[in-house]
Amino acid sequence: MGLVLYFKGTRYVNNTKGLADDIGSKLGGTVSNAKGKGYKVEIPNGNKSITVRVMEAGSGGRNEPYYRVSIDGKGSLTLDGKISNDRSLTHIDITDDALKQIDIMIKAYKGK
């Protein structure tokens, strides 16, 4: 995957609940409150569910709202859909393109 640049806007950066709800609606997930300041979206995926955490600024000591896509028992995804334990690659700042990014990440992970 080539370099893709995304710019911060206001649609999701200031509305983490809206992003979580849109993820749940588009990807067939269930939205609930996460530990800390944010939301968790559980997306069915056979016996290894996909969890998207959408966290507000200040959560985990971060200055900006972010999201993380995790595969149960495997780890978290980078923007190109690869499993990684590197937080700098898996804790991704929220932009107006976050929903599209998450969809692309999950499809890349699944090989679609």
Coordinates of C-alpha atoms in Angstrom, one line a residue:
M1 CA 0.0 0.0 0.0
G2 CA 1.4 3.4 -1.0
L3 CA 1.6 6.4 1.2
V4 CA -1.8 7.9 1.9
L5 CA -2.3 11.3 3.6
Y6 CA -5.4 12.2 5.6
F7 CA -6.2 15.6 7.0
K8 CA -7.9 16.3 10.3
G9 CA -11.3 17.7 10.1
T10 CA -14.1 18.1 12.6
R11 CA -16.6 15.4 11.6
Y12 CA -15.1 12.6 13.8
V13 CA -12.3 14.4 15.7
N14 CA -14.9 16.1 17.9
N15 CA -17.4 13.3 17.8
T16 CA -16.0 9.9 18.8
K17 CA -19.5 8.5 19.5
G18 CA -20.5 9.4 16.0
L19 CA -17.6 7.5 14.6
A20 CA -18.3 4.5 16.8
D21 CA -21.9 4.5 15.7
D22 CA -21.0 4.8 12.0
I23 CA -18.5 1.9 12.3
G24 CA -21.1 -0.2 14.0
S25 CA -23.7 0.6 11.3
K26 CA -21.4 0.2 8.3
L27 CA -19.5 -2.9 9.5
G28 CA -22.3 -4.7 11.4
G29 CA -20.8 -4.1 14.9
T30 CA -22.2 -3.5 18.3
V31 CA -21.2 -0.3 20.1
S32 CA -20.6 -0.1 23.9
N33 CA -18.7 2.1 26.3
A34 CA -15.0 1.3 26.5
K35 CA -12.8 1.5 29.6
G36 CA -11.4 5.0 29.8
K37 CA -12.9 7.8 27.6
G38 CA -14.3 6.2 24.5
Y39 CA -16.3 3.5 22.8
K40 CA -15.8 -0.1 21.7
V41 CA -17.2 -1.6 18.5
E42 CA -17.3 -5.4 18.4
I43 CA -17.5 -6.7 14.8
P44 CA -18.3 -10.5 14.3
N45 CA -15.5 -12.3 12.4
G46 CA -15.9 -16.0 12.9
N47 CA -14.3 -17.1 16.2
K48 CA -11.8 -14.2 16.2
S49 CA -13.9 -11.0 16.6
I50 CA -12.6 -7.6 15.5
T51 CA -12.7 -4.8 18.1
V52 CA -12.4 -1.2 17.2
R53 CA -11.7 1.1 20.1
V54 CA -12.5 4.8 19.4
M55 CA -10.9 6.9 22.2
E56 CA -11.2 10.6 23.1
A57 CA -8.3 12.9 23.6
G58 CA -6.6 12.4 27.0
S59 CA -7.3 8.7 27.0
G60 CA -4.1 6.7 27.3
G61 CA -2.2 9.9 27.8
R62 CA -2.7 10.9 24.2
N63 CA -3.3 14.5 23.1
E64 CA -5.6 13.6 20.2
P65 CA -8.5 11.3 19.8
Y66 CA -7.5 8.0 18.2
Y67 CA -8.7 4.5 17.2
R68 CA -7.3 1.0 17.3
V69 CA -8.4 -2.1 15.4
S70 CA -7.7 -5.4 17.2
I71 CA -8.1 -9.0 16.3
D72 CA -9.0 -11.2 19.3
G73 CA -6.0 -13.1 20.4
K74 CA -3.7 -11.9 17.6
G75 CA -3.0 -8.2 18.1
S76 CA -3.7 -4.8 16.5
L77 CA -3.8 -3.7 12.9
T78 CA -1.6 -1.1 11.2
L79 CA -3.1 1.2 8.5
D80 CA -2.2 -1.4 5.9
G81 CA -4.0 -4.2 7.7
K82 CA -0.9 -6.0 9.2
I83 CA -0.7 -7.3 12.8
S84 CA 1.7 -5.3 14.9
N85 CA 2.5 -4.6 18.5
D86 CA 4.0 -1.2 17.7
R87 CA 1.6 1.4 19.3
S88 CA 3.0 4.1 17.1
L89 CA 1.5 2.2 14.1
T90 CA -1.7 0.8 15.7
H91 CA -3.0 3.8 17.7
I92 CA -4.1 6.0 14.8
D93 CA -5.2 9.6 15.1
I94 CA -8.8 10.2 14.1
T95 CA -9.4 12.1 10.9
D96 CA -12.6 12.6 8.8
D97 CA -11.5 9.6 6.8
A98 CA -11.3 7.3 9.8
L99 CA -14.4 5.2 8.8
K100 CA -12.9 4.6 5.3
Q101 CA -9.5 3.8 6.8
I102 CA -10.9 1.2 9.2
D103 CA -12.9 -0.4 6.4
I104 CA -9.7 -0.6 4.3
M105 CA -7.7 -2.0 7.2
I106 CA -10.1 -4.8 7.9
K107 CA -10.5 -5.7 4.2
A108 CA -6.7 -5.8 3.9
Y109 CA -6.4 -8.0 7.0
K110 CA -9.0 -10.4 5.5
G111 CA -7.3 -10.4 2.2
K112 CA -10.2 -8.8 0.3

